[in-house]
Short mmCIF file of C-alpha atoms in Angstrom, two decimals:
data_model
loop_
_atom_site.label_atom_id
_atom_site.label_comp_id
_atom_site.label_asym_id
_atom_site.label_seq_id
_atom_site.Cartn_x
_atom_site.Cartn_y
_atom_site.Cartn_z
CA UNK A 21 0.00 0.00 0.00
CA UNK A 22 1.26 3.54 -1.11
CA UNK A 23 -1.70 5.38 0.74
CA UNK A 24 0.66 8.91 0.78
CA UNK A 25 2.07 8.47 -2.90
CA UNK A 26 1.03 9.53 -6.12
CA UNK A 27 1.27 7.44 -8.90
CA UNK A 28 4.85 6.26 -7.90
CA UNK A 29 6.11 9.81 -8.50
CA UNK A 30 6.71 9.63 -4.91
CA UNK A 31 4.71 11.44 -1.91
CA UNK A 32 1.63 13.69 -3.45
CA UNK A 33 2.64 17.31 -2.12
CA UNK A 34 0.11 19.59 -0.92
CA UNK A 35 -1.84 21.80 -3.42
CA UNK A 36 -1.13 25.51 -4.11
CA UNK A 37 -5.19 26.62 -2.84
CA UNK A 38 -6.55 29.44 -5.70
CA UNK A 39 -9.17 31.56 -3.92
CA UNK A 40 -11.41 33.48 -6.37
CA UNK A 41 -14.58 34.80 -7.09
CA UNK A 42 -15.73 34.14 -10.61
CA UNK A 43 -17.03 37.96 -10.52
CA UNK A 44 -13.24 38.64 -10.54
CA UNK A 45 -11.71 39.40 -13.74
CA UNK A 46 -8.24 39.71 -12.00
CA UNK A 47 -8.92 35.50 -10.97
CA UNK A 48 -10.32 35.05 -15.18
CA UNK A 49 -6.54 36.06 -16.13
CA UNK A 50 -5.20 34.17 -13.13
CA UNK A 51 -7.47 31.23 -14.23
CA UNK A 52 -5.38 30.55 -17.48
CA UNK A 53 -1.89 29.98 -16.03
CA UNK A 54 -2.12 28.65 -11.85
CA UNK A 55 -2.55 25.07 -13.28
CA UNK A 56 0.35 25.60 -16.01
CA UNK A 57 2.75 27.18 -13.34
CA UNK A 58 1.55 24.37 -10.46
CA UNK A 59 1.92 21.65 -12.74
CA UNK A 60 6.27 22.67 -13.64
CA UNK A 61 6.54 22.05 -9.95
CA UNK A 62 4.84 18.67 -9.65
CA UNK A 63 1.94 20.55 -7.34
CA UNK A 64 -2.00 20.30 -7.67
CA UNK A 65 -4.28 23.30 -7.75
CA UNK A 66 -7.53 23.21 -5.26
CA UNK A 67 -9.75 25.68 -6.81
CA UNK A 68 -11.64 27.57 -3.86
CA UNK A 69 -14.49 29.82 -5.17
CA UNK A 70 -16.04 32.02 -2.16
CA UNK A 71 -18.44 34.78 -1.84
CA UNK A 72 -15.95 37.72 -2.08
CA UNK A 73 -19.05 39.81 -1.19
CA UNK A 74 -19.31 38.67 2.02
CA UNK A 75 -15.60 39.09 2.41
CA UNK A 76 -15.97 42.73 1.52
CA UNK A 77 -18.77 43.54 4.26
CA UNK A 78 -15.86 42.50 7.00
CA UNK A 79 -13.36 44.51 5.02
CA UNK A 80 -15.39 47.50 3.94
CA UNK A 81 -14.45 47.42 0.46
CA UNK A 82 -16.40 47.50 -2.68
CA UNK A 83 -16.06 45.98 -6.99
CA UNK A 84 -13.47 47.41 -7.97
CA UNK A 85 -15.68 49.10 -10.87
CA UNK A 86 -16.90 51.23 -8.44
CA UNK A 87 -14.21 53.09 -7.41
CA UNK A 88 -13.76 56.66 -9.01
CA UNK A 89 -10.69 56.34 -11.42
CA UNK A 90 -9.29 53.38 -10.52
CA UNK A 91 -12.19 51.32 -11.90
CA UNK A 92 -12.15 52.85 -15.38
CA UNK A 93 -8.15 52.41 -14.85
CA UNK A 94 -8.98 48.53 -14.31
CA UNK A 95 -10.76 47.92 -17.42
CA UNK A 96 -8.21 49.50 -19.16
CA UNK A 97 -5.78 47.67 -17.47
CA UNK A 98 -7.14 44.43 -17.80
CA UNK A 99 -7.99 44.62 -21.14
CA UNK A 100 -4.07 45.43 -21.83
CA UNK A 101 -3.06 42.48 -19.66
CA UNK A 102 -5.23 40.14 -21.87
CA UNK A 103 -3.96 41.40 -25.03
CA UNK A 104 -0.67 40.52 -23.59
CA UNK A 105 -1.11 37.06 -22.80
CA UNK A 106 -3.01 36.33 -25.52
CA UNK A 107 -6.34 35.72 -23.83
CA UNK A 108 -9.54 36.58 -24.80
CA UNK A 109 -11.04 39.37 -22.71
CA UNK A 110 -14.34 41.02 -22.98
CA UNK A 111 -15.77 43.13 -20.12
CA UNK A 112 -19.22 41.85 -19.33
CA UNK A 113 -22.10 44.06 -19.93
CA UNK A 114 -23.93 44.90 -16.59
CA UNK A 115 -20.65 43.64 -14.54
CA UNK A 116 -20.79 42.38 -11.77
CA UNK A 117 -23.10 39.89 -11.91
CA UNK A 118 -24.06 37.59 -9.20
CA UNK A 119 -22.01 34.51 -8.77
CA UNK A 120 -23.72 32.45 -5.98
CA UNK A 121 -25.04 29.54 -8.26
CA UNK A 122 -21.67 29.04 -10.29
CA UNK A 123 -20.05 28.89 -6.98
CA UNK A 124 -22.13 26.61 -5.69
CA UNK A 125 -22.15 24.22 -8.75
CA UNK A 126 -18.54 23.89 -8.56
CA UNK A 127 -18.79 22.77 -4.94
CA UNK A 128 -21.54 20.31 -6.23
CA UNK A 129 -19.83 19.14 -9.28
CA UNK A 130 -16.39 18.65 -7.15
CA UNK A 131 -17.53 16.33 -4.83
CA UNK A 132 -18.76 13.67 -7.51
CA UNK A 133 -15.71 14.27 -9.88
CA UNK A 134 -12.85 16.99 -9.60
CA UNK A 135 -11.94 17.17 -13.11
CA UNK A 136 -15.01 18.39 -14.12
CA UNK A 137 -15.63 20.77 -11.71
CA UNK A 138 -12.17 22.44 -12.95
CA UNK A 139 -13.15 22.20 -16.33
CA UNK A 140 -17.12 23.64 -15.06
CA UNK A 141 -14.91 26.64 -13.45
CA UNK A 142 -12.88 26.94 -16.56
CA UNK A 143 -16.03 27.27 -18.84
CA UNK A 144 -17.62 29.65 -16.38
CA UNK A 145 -15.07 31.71 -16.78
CA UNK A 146 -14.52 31.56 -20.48
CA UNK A 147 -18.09 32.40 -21.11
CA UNK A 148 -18.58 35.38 -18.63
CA UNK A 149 -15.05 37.25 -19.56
CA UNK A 150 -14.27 35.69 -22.55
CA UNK A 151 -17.37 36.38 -24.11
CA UNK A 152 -19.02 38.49 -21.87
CA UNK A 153 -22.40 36.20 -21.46
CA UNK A 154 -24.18 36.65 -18.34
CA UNK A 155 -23.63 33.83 -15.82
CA UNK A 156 -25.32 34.72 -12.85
CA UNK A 157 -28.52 32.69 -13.41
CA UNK A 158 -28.71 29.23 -11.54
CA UNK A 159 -30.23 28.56 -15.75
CA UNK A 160 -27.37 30.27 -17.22
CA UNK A 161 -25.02 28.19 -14.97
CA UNK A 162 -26.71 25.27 -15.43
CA UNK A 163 -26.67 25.31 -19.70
CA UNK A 164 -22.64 25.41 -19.04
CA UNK A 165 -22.67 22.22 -16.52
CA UNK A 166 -24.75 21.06 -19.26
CA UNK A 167 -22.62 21.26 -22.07
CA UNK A 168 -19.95 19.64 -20.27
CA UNK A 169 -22.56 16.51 -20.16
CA UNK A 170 -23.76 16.95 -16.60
CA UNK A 171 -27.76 15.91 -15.67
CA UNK A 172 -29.38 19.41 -15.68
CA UNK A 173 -32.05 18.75 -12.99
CA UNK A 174 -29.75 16.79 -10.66
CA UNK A 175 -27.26 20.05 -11.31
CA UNK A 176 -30.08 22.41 -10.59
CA UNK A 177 -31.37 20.85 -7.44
CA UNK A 178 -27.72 20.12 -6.36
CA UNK A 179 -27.02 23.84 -6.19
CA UNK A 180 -30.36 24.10 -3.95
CA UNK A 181 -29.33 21.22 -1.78
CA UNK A 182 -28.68 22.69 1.83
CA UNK A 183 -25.21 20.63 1.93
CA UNK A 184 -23.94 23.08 -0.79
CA UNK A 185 -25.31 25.76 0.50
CA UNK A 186 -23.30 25.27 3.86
CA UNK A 187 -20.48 24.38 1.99
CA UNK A 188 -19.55 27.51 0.55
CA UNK A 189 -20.96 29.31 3.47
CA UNK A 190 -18.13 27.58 5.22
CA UNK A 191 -15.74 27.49 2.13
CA UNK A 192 -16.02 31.15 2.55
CA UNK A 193 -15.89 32.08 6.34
CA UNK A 194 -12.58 29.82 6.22
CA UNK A 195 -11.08 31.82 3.49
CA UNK A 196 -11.70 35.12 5.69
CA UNK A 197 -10.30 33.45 8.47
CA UNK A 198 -7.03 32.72 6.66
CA UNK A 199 -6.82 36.21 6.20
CA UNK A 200 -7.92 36.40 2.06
CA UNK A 201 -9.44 40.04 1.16
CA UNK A 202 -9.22 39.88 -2.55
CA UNK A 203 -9.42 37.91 -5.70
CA UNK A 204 -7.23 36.39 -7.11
CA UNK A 205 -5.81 34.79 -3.93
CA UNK A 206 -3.08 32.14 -3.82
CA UNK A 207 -2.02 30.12 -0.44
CA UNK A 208 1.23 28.26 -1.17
CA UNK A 209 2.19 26.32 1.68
CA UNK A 210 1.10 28.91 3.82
CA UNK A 211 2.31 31.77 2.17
CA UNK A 212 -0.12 34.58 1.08
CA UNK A 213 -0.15 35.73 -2.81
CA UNK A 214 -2.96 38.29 -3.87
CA UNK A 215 -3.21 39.18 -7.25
CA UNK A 216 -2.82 37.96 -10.65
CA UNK A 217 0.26 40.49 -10.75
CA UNK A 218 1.57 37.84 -7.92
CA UNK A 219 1.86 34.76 -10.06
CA UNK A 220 5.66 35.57 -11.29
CA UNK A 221 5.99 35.26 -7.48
CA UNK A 222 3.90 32.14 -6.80
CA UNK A 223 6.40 30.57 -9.59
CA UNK A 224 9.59 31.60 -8.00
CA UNK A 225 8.90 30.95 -4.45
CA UNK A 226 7.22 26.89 -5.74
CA UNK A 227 10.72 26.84 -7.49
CA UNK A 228 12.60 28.22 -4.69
CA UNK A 229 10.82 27.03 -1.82
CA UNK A 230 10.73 30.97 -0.69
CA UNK A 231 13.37 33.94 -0.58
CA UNK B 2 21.60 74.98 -34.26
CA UNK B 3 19.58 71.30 -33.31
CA UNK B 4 17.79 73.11 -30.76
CA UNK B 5 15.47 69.91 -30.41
CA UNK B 6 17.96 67.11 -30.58
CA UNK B 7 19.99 65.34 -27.41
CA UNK B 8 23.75 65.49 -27.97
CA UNK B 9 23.74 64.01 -31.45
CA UNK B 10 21.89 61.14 -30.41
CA UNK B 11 18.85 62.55 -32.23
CA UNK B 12 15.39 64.24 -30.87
CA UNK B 13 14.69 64.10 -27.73
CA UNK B 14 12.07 61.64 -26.67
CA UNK B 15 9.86 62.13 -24.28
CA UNK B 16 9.85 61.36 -20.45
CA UNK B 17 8.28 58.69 -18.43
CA UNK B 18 6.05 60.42 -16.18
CA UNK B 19 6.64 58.85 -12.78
CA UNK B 20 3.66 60.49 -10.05
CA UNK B 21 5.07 59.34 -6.33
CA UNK B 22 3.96 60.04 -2.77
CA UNK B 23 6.43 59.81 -1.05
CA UNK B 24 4.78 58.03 1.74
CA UNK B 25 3.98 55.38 -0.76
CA UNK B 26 6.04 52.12 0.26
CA UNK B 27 5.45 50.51 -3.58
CA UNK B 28 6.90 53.79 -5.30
CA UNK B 29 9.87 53.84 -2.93
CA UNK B 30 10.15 50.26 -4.26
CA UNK B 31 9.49 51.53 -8.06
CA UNK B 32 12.12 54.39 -6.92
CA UNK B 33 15.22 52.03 -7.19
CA UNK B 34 14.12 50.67 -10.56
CA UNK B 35 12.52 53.40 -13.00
CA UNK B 36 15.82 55.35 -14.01
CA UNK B 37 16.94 52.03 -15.45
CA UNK B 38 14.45 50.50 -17.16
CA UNK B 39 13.96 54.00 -18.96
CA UNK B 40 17.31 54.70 -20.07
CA UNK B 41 17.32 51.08 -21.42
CA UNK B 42 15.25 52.75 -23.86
CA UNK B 43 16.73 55.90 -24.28
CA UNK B 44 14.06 57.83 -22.24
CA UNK B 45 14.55 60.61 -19.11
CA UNK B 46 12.01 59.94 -16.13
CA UNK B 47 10.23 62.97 -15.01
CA UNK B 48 9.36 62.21 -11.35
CA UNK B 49 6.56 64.05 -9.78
CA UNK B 50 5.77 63.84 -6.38
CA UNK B 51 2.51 64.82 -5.09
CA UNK B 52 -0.06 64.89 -2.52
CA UNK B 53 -1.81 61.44 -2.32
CA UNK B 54 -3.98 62.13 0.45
CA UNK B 55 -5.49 65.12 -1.50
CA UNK B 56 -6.19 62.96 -4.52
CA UNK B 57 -7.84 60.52 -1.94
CA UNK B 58 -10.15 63.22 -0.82
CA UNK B 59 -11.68 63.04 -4.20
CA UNK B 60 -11.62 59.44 -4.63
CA UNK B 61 -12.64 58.55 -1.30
CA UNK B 62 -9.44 55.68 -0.85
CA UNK B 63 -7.62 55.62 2.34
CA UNK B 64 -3.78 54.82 2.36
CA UNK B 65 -3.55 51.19 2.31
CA UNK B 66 -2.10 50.02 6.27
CA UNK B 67 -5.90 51.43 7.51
CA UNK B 68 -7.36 48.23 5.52
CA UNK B 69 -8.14 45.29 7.76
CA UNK B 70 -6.37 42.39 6.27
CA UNK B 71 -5.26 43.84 2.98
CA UNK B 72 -3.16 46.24 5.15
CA UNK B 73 -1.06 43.30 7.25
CA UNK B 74 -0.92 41.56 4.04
CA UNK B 75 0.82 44.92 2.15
CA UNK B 76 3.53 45.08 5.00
CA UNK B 77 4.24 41.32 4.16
CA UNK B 78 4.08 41.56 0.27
CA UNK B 79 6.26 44.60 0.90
CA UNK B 80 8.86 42.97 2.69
CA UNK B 81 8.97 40.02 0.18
CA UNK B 82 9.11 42.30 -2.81
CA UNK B 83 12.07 43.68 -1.62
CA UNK B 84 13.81 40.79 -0.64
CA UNK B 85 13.32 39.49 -3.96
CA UNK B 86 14.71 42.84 -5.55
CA UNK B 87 17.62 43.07 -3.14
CA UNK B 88 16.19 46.41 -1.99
CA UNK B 89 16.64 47.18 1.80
CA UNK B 90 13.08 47.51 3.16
CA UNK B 91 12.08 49.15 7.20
CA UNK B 92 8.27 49.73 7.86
CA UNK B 93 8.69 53.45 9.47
CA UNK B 94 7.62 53.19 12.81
CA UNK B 95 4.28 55.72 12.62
CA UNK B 96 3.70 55.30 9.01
CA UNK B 97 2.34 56.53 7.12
CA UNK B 98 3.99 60.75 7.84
CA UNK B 99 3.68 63.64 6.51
CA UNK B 100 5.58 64.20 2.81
CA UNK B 101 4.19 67.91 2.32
CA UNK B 102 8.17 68.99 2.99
CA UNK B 103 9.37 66.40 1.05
CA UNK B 104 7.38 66.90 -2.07
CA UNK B 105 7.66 71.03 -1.98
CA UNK B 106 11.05 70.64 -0.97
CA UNK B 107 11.67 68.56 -4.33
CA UNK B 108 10.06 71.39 -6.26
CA UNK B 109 12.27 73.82 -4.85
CA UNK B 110 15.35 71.77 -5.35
CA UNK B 111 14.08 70.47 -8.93
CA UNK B 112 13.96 74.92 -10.18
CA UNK B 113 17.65 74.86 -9.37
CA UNK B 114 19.27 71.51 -10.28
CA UNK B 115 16.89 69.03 -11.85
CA UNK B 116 19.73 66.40 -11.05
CA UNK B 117 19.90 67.35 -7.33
CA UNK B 118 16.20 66.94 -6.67
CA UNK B 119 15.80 63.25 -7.81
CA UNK B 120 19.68 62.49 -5.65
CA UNK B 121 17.25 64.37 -3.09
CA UNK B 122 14.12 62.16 -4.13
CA UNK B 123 15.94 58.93 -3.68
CA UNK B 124 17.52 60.09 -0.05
CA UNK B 125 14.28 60.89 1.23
CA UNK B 126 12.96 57.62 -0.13
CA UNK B 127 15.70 55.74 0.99
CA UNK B 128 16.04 57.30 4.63
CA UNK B 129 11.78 56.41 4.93
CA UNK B 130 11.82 52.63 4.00
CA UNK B 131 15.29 51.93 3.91
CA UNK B 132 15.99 53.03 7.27
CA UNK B 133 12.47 53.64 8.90
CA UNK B 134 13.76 57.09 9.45
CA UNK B 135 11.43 59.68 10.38
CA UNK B 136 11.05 62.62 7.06
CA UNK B 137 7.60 64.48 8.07
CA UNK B 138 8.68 67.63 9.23
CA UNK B 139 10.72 70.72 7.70
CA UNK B 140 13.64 70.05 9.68
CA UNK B 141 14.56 66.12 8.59
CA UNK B 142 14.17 66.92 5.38
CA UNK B 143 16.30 70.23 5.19
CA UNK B 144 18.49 67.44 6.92
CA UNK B 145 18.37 65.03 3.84
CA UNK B 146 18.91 68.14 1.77
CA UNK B 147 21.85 69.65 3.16
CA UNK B 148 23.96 66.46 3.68
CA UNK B 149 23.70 66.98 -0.50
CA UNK B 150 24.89 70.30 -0.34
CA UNK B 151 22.02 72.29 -0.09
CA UNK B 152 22.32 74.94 1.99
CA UNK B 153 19.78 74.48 5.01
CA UNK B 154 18.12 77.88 5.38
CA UNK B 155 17.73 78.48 1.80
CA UNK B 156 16.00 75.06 1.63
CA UNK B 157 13.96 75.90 4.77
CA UNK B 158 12.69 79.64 3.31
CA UNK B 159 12.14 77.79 -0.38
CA UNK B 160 9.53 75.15 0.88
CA UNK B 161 7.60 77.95 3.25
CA UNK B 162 7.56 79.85 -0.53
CA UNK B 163 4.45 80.95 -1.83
CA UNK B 164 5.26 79.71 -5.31
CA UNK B 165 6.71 75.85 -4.14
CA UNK B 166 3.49 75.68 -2.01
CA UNK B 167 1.22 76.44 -5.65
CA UNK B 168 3.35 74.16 -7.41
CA UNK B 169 2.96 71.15 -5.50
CA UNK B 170 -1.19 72.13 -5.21
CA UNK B 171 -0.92 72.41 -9.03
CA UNK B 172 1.10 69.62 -9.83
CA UNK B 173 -1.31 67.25 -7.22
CA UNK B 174 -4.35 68.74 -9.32
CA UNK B 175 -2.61 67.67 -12.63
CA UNK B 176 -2.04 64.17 -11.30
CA UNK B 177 -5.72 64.38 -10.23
CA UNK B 178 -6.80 65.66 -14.04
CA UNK B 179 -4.89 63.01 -15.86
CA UNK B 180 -7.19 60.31 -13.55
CA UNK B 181 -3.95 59.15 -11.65
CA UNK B 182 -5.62 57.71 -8.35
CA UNK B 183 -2.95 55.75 -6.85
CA UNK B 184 1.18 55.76 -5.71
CA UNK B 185 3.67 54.56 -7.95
CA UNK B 186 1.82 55.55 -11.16
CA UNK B 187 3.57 55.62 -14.80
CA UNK B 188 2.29 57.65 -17.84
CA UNK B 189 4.13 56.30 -20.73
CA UNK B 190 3.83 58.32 -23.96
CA UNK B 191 -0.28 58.59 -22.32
CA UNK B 192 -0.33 54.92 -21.93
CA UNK B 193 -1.37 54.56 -17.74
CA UNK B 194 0.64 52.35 -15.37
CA UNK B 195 -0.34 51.82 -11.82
CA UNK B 196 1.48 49.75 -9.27
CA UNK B 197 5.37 48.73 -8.82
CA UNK B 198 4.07 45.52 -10.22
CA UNK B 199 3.17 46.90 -13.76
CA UNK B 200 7.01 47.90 -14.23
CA UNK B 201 7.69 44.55 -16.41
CA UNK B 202 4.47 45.52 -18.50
CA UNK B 203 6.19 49.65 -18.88
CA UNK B 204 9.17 48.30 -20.09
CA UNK B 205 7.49 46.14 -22.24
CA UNK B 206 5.68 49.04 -23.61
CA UNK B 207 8.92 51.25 -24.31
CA UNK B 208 10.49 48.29 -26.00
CA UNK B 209 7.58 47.61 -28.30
CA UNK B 210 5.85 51.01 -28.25
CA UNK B 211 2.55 49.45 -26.86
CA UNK B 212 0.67 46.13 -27.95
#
C-alpha cells in the first residue's frame, strides 16, 4: 500500500489553494496559467471559489468598478493584460453579476468528480469574460454544466441542496479566516499571494521554496 | 543649431512620467528601478511627487495600512518584494507621515538643479523605508537636503515659498486631471501604469511602443 504516494512519482505534495470569485476578472486572467505554473513544480491546484461579497462587508471594500478612477483604470488595465497574454477578454455588460449559483455548482460538481468541476470553473469563466455572457442565473449556470454533459435537474437541485449551500458558506468564512481580502488569492504552503500580478511570485517561491 | 535634438543622439524623446507620494512604500520600491528600465530605452524619467492624500479626498481611498487584512498583508508583500529585488526595506515606525516637505522641498530643489532633486528624491525615499527614518517635518528633510549640499536655510525659506506651495497644489491637481488615483503611477507616452508591479508591462511598452 502507497496510501501517501502519487502514482509512484513519490509522496503527493500539498496543493497551491486558488481563492477566487468568478465575478473577478483579476482570478479570469489568473485562471489561465495557476494550473500551467503548479503543474512545472509537480503541485495540484484546489480551486476555492467564495463569496468575495461577504468578504468585503468585514473589510469594507467594494467591486473594484466602483471606485472613481481606478475602476475605469482597471478595465483598461485588464484589457491590456489580456492582449498581452493572448487571452480573450471582454468586459461583461452589466458587470458584476451575481455569482452564488456558479459557486455553488462547482462545490456540487467537485464532490462527484474533480476534473469536471475544474473544467465547469474553466467554462464559467470563459463564457462570462471571454465572451461576456451573463452567468449569474442558476439557468445560465446550469446550460454550461450542461454542455460539459452533466444531468441538468440533478445540477439544478444540487445547487439548492442545503449541503452546498453550507459548503460555501463555510468554504467562505474559512477563506476570511485565513486572512484572504481579494481575488485572485493564492495560499502556497502557507504563504499569502494576492493578485494575478503575484503569479511571477507564486512561480519563484514553488521553485525556490521561498526567498 | 539642433535646438530639439539630445547630444547628437537625435530628438529628444519624451519622459516617463513617474507620479510618487512619497509616503507610498510601492513607489519607494518603483524608486530604485525606473531610471533604469527608462534609459534602457533611451528615455529621461520625469518624477513628480505629489499629494496622495489630496487625490484621496476626491476618490474617497484611504492609504492602504488602515485596511483590515489587505493592510497586514501589504507590509508582508512589501517585505517580500524587496527581498526578492535586493532592496533594503524598514516599515517606518508611525507610518504613514507627513511628505508635504518632502514633495515642496523637491520642487524647490528640482527649479535649481533638476539632477539634485531626484539624488534628493531617492535620499528621502531611501532614509523612509530603507531606514524607517522619520522625514515628516521641515527640519529632517532640510536634513536630507543639506547632507547633499544644499544649503539648510535656503531650503527651509524655499519650501515655506508661496510659489513651491502652488506648485505642489498644481502639480497634485494635474495628477488628479490626468485620472492618476494611486502611488507609484507611470504615464508612458499617455499609456497609464499603476502599481510597482506593472514595471515589467512599462518596459514592455517602451520596447515595443505598446501592444
Amino acid at each position: 500500500m502507497k496510501t501517501s504516494e502519487n502514482n509512484c512519482r513519490g509522496p503527493m505534495r500539498p496543493p497551491i489553494e486558488f481563492y477566487f470569485d468568478f465575478a473577478s476578472p483579476y482570478a479570469y486572467l489568473a485562471s489561465h496559467r495557476i494550473d500551467t505554473i503548479a503543474a512545472k513544480h509537480g503541485r495540484p491546484v484546489a480551486w476555492r471559489p467564495f463569496m468575495l461579497g461577504i468578504v468585503f462587508k468585514t473589510t469594507g471594500a467594494q467591486p473594484l468598478v466602483t471606485y472613481p478612477l481606478k475602476g475605469p483604470y482597471a478595465a483598461r488595465d485588464l484589457a491590456r493584460s489580456a492582449r498581452l497574454s493572448g487571452v480573450p477578454f471582454v468586459f461583461p455588460p452589466g458587470f458584476p453579476h451575481a455569482t452564488l449559483a456558479a459557486a455553488r455548482g462547482f462545490y456540487w460538481l467537485e464532490g462527484k468528480d474533480e476534473v469536471l468541476a475544474r473544467r465547469f470553473a474553466k467554462a464559467v469563466f470563459n463564457a462570462y469574460f471571454g465572451e461576456g455572457r451573463d452567468v449569474s442565473g442558476a439557468e445560465a449556470v446550469a446550460a454550461i454544466a450542461a454542455a460539459l454533459g452533466v444531468d441538468r435537474t440533478a445540477f439544478e437541485a444540487g445547487i439548492q441542496s442545503p449541503a452546498i449551500k453550507e459548503r460555501l458558506k463555510s468554504e467562505t468564512e474559512g477563506a476570511l479566516a485565513k486572512g484572504i481580502f481579494g481575488s485572485p488569492f493564492f495560499l502556497v504552503d502557507g504563504e499569502p499571494f494576492w493578485g494575478a500580478d503575484r503569479l511571477d511570485q507564486v512561480e519563484r517561491w514553488l521553485a525556490n521554496g521561498g526567498w
